mmCIF file of C-alpha atoms in Angstrom:
data_model
loop_
_atom_site.group_PDB
_atom_site.id
_atom_site.type_symbol
_atom_site.label_atom_id
_atom_site.label_comp_id
_atom_site.label_asym_id
_atom_site.label_seq_id
_atom_site.Cartn_x
_atom_site.Cartn_y
_atom_site.Cartn_z
ATOM 1 C CA MET A 1 -53.105 4.662 30.719
ATOM 2 C CA LYS A 2 -50.428 5.285 28.750
ATOM 3 C CA LEU A 3 -51.614 5.395 24.669
ATOM 4 C CA CYS A 4 -49.407 3.434 21.993
ATOM 5 C CA MET A 5 -49.765 3.873 17.919
ATOM 6 C CA VAL A 6 -48.971 1.417 15.483
ATOM 7 C CA VAL A 7 -48.474 3.175 12.345
ATOM 8 C CA ASP A 8 -47.912 0.551 9.497
ATOM 9 C CA ASP A 9 -50.200 -0.381 5.934
ATOM 10 C CA PHE A 10 -49.561 -3.817 6.388
ATOM 11 C CA GLU A 11 -52.104 -5.555 9.495
ATOM 12 C CA VAL A 12 -49.451 -7.716 10.394
ATOM 13 C CA ILE A 13 -46.942 -5.876 11.249
ATOM 14 C CA ARG A 14 -49.871 -3.802 13.447
ATOM 15 C CA LYS A 15 -51.460 -7.159 14.577
ATOM 16 C CA ILE A 16 -47.635 -8.566 15.796
ATOM 17 C CA THR A 17 -47.378 -5.483 17.624
ATOM 18 C CA ARG A 18 -49.645 -4.617 19.595
ATOM 19 C CA PRO A 19 -49.989 -7.398 21.845
ATOM 20 C CA ILE A 20 -45.980 -6.972 22.502
ATOM 21 C CA VAL A 21 -46.377 -3.377 23.020
ATOM 22 C CA GLU A 22 -49.680 -4.432 25.637
ATOM 23 C CA GLU A 23 -47.030 -6.038 27.305
ATOM 24 C CA LEU A 24 -45.665 -3.385 28.822
ATOM 25 C CA GLY A 25 -49.378 -1.603 29.739
ATOM 26 C CA TYR A 26 -49.945 0.418 27.142
ATOM 27 C CA LEU A 27 -52.972 0.732 25.365
ATOM 28 C CA VAL A 28 -52.520 0.034 21.525
ATOM 29 C CA ILE A 29 -54.702 2.305 19.247
ATOM 30 C CA GLU A 30 -53.739 1.339 15.289
ATOM 31 C CA ALA A 31 -53.327 3.124 11.796
ATOM 32 C CA ALA A 32 -52.572 1.861 8.464
ATOM 33 C CA ASP A 33 -52.261 4.750 6.943
ATOM 34 C CA ALA A 34 -50.668 9.365 7.832
ATOM 35 C CA ALA A 35 -54.325 10.885 7.644
ATOM 36 C CA THR A 36 -55.744 8.740 9.905
ATOM 37 C CA ALA A 37 -52.344 8.801 12.930
ATOM 38 C CA ALA A 38 -52.237 12.163 11.798
ATOM 39 C CA GLU A 39 -56.042 12.431 13.103
ATOM 40 C CA HIS A 40 -55.288 10.393 16.184
ATOM 41 C CA CYS A 41 -52.559 12.560 16.926
ATOM 42 C CA VAL A 42 -54.846 15.693 16.946
ATOM 43 C CA GLY A 43 -57.982 13.555 19.152
ATOM 44 C CA GLU A 44 -55.482 12.846 22.110
ATOM 45 C CA MET A 45 -51.498 12.499 20.588
ATOM 46 C CA PRO A 46 -50.026 9.312 22.032
ATOM 47 C CA ASP A 47 -47.191 8.944 24.771
ATOM 48 C CA VAL A 48 -45.566 6.601 21.580
ATOM 49 C CA ILE A 49 -45.553 6.739 18.273
ATOM 50 C CA ILE A 50 -44.449 3.326 16.337
ATOM 51 C CA VAL A 51 -44.430 4.548 12.236
ATOM 52 C CA ASP A 52 -43.432 2.215 9.275
ATOM 53 C CA TRP A 53 -41.064 3.494 6.753
ATOM 54 C CA THR A 54 -43.214 3.861 4.351
ATOM 55 C CA LEU A 55 -46.854 4.685 4.409
ATOM 56 C CA PRO A 56 -49.360 4.604 1.260
ATOM 57 C CA ASP A 57 -50.304 7.958 1.301
ATOM 58 C CA ALA A 58 -47.400 10.573 2.925
ATOM 59 C CA ASP A 59 -43.800 10.473 3.084
ATOM 60 C CA THR A 60 -43.324 9.364 6.950
ATOM 61 C CA HIS A 61 -40.655 12.025 7.054
ATOM 62 C CA SER A 62 -43.174 14.869 6.615
ATOM 63 C CA LEU A 63 -45.918 12.742 9.110
ATOM 64 C CA ILE A 64 -42.848 13.160 11.704
ATOM 65 C CA ALA A 65 -42.251 16.569 11.539
ATOM 66 C CA SER A 66 -45.772 17.177 11.089
ATOM 67 C CA ILE A 67 -46.742 15.478 14.597
ATOM 68 C CA ARG A 68 -43.505 17.337 16.186
ATOM 69 C CA ALA A 69 -44.976 20.765 15.196
ATOM 70 C CA GLU A 70 -48.324 19.573 15.966
ATOM 71 C CA PRO A 71 -49.252 22.151 19.545
ATOM 72 C CA THR A 72 -49.777 19.391 22.342
ATOM 73 C CA ALA A 73 -48.925 19.280 25.754
ATOM 74 C CA LYS A 74 -47.890 15.963 25.284
ATOM 75 C CA ILE A 75 -44.468 14.952 23.125
ATOM 76 C CA PRO A 76 -44.374 11.603 22.225
ATOM 77 C CA VAL A 77 -41.867 8.972 21.795
ATOM 78 C CA ILE A 78 -41.280 8.562 18.245
ATOM 79 C CA ILE A 79 -39.696 4.961 16.615
ATOM 80 C CA TYR A 80 -39.093 5.044 12.934
ATOM 81 C CA LEU A 81 -39.989 1.112 11.487
ATOM 82 C CA THR A 82 -37.346 0.218 8.630
ATOM 83 C CA THR A 83 -36.668 -2.707 6.547
ATOM 84 C CA GLU A 84 -33.406 -0.942 5.567
ATOM 85 C CA ASN A 85 -30.035 -0.356 7.320
ATOM 86 C CA ASN A 86 -29.867 2.574 4.558
ATOM 87 C CA PRO A 87 -27.636 5.666 7.097
ATOM 88 C CA SER A 88 -28.971 8.453 5.324
ATOM 89 C CA ASP A 89 -33.001 7.515 5.728
ATOM 90 C CA LEU A 90 -32.205 6.935 9.277
ATOM 91 C CA ILE A 91 -30.735 10.347 9.480
ATOM 92 C CA LYS A 92 -33.546 12.188 7.819
ATOM 93 C CA ALA A 93 -36.274 10.034 10.147
ATOM 94 C CA LEU A 94 -34.130 11.574 13.330
ATOM 95 C CA ASN A 95 -33.367 14.948 11.467
ATOM 96 C CA ALA A 96 -37.492 14.291 11.292
ATOM 97 C CA GLY A 97 -38.012 14.103 14.787
ATOM 98 C CA ALA A 98 -37.605 10.240 15.443
ATOM 99 C CA ASP A 99 -36.560 9.534 18.711
ATOM 100 C CA GLY A 100 -34.684 6.417 17.401
ATOM 101 C CA TYR A 101 -35.369 3.415 15.026
ATOM 102 C CA ILE A 102 -35.745 -0.686 14.787
ATOM 103 C CA ILE A 103 -34.511 -2.484 11.745
ATOM 104 C CA LYS A 104 -37.332 -4.939 11.268
ATOM 105 C CA PRO A 105 -37.975 -8.040 11.217
ATOM 106 C CA PHE A 106 -37.502 -7.488 15.118
ATOM 107 C CA HIS A 107 -37.912 -9.349 18.252
ATOM 108 C CA ARG A 108 -40.150 -8.657 21.140
ATOM 109 C CA GLU A 109 -37.538 -8.130 23.349
ATOM 110 C CA THR A 110 -35.697 -5.520 20.957
ATOM 111 C CA LEU A 111 -38.799 -3.435 20.865
ATOM 112 C CA GLN A 112 -39.781 -3.908 24.425
ATOM 113 C CA ASP A 113 -36.384 -2.412 25.100
ATOM 114 C CA LYS A 114 -36.687 0.163 23.124
ATOM 115 C CA ILE A 115 -39.527 2.149 23.978
ATOM 116 C CA LYS A 116 -38.398 1.530 27.759
ATOM 117 C CA LYS A 117 -35.716 2.810 26.961
ATOM 118 C CA LEU A 118 -36.403 5.784 24.721
ATOM 119 C CA THR A 119 -39.329 6.626 27.329
ATOM 120 C CA SER A 120 -37.097 6.664 30.287
ATOM 121 C CA LYS A 121 -34.929 9.511 28.970
ATOM 122 C CA LYS A 122 -37.907 11.880 27.467
ATOM 123 C CA PRO A 123 -39.802 14.173 29.371
ATOM 124 C CA MET A 124 -43.127 13.206 27.832
ATOM 125 C CA MET A 125 -45.079 16.873 28.802
ATOM 126 C CA ALA A 126 -44.288 20.155 27.012
ATOM 127 C CA LEU A 127 -42.703 22.722 29.469
ATOM 128 C CA ALA A 128 -45.233 25.259 30.164
ATOM 129 C CA ASP A 129 -44.054 29.092 28.821
#
C-alpha cells in the first residue's frame, strides 16, 4: 500500500488532510513535528510527504533537505503547505527539495489533483548505481 505522511503541528490540519489522501488509496501517518517526521522517514520512507511551512522544532526547509539527503531507494514526493504566497519562501522550499506546494486553506480537489500530478511525473524509486 502507498504511504503518505502529513507533517503539521496543528492536529486539525492533519485530521482534515487524512481522509482526503486516504480517498486516493494511501495509508496515512501523521507527525506533529520535524523530529517525528524524520523518525518515520528512517523507518520507512513515505511515498508522499505533505509538510507544513512552520514546525515547532525545526526549520521546514532543513527538514525537506534532510529527507532528500536520506539514503533510501524510495524517492518521496514532497508537497509544501503554506499559508502565505511568499515567492522567496516558495523558492526556498523548492530549492530544498519540495516538488510542489499548496496554499492553505485548500480544497479537497486541489490536494488530490496535486498528489496525482506530482506522483505521475516522478519516479518513486532511485536508480541503482
